[in-house]
mmCIF file of C-alpha atoms in Angstrom:
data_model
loop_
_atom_site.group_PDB
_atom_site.id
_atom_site.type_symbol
_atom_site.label_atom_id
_atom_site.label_comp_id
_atom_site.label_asym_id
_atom_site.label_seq_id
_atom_site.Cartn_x
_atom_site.Cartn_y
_atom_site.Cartn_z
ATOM 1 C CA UNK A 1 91.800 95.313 108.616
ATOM 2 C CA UNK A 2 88.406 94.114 107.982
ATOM 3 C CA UNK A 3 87.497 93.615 104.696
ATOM 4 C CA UNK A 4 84.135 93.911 102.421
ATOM 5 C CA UNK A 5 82.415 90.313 102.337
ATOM 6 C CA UNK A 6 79.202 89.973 100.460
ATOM 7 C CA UNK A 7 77.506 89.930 97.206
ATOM 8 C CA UNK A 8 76.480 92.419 94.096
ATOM 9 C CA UNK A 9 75.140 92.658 90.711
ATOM 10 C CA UNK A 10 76.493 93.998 87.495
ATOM 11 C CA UNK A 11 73.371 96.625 86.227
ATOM 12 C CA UNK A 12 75.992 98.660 83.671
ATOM 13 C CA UNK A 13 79.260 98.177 82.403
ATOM 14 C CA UNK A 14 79.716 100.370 79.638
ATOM 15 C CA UNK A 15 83.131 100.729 80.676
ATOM 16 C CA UNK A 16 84.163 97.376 81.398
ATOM 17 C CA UNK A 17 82.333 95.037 78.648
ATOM 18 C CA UNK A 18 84.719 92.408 78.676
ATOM 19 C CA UNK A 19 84.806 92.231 82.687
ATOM 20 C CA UNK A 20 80.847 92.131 84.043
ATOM 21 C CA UNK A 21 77.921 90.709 82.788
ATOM 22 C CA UNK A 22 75.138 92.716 83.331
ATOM 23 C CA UNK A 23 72.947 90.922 85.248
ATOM 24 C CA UNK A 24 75.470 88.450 86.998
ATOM 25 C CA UNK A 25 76.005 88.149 90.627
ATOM 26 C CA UNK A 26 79.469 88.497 91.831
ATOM 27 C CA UNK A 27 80.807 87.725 95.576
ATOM 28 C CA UNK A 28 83.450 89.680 97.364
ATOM 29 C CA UNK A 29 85.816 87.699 99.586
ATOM 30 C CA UNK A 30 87.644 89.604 101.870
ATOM 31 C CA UNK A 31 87.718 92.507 99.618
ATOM 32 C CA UNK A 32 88.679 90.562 96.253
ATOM 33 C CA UNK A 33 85.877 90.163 93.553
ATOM 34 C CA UNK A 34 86.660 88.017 90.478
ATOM 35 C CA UNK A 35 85.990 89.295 86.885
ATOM 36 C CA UNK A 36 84.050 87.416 84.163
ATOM 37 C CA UNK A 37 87.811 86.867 82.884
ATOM 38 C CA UNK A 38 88.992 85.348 85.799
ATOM 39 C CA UNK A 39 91.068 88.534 86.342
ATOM 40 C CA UNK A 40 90.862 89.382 90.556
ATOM 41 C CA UNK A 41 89.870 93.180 91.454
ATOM 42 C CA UNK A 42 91.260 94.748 94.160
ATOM 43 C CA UNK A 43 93.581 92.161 94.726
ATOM 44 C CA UNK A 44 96.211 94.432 95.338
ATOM 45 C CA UNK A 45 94.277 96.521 97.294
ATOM 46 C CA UNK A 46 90.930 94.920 99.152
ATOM 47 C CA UNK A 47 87.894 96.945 99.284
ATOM 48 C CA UNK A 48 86.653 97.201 102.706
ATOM 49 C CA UNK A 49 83.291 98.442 101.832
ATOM 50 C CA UNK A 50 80.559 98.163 99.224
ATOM 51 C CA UNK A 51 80.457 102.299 98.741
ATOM 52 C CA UNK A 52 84.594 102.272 98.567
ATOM 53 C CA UNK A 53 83.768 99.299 95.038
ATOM 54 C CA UNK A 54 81.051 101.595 93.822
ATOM 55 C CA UNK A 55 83.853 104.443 93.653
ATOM 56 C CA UNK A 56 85.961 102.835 91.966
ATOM 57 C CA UNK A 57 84.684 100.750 89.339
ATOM 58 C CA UNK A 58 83.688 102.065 85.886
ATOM 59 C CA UNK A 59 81.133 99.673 86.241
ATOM 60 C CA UNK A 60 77.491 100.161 88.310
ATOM 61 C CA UNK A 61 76.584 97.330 90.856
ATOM 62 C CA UNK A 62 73.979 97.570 93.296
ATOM 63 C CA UNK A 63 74.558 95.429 96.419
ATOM 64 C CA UNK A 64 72.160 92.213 97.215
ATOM 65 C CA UNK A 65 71.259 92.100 100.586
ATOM 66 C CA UNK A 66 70.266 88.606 101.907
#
């Protein structure tokens, strides 16, 4: 399967205030982003689009597009 590569920015995390900066760029690899805490999301299950991450964090990130 082909997984989401590619990079996004924290703009809320009321949710998750010990994961994301707000403000902070973070950079998928093949599906996996890494918290603040070192923690890997979506480990266990890679995201395979930016939409599919934006439905399932707590957390708002808009994608940056290079």
């Amino acid at each position: 399967p082909k997984y989401y590569n590619g990079k996004v920015v924290c703009v809320d995390n009321e949710f998750n205030k010990s994961a994301y900066t707000i403000g902070k760029i973070y950079q998928f690899v093949d599906g996996v982003l890494t918290a603040d805490s070192g923690t890997k999301r979506r480990e266990e299950c890679p995201v395979r689009s930016f939409k599919d991450w934006a439905n399932w964090t707590g957390s708002k990130f808009i994608e940056v597009v290079e």
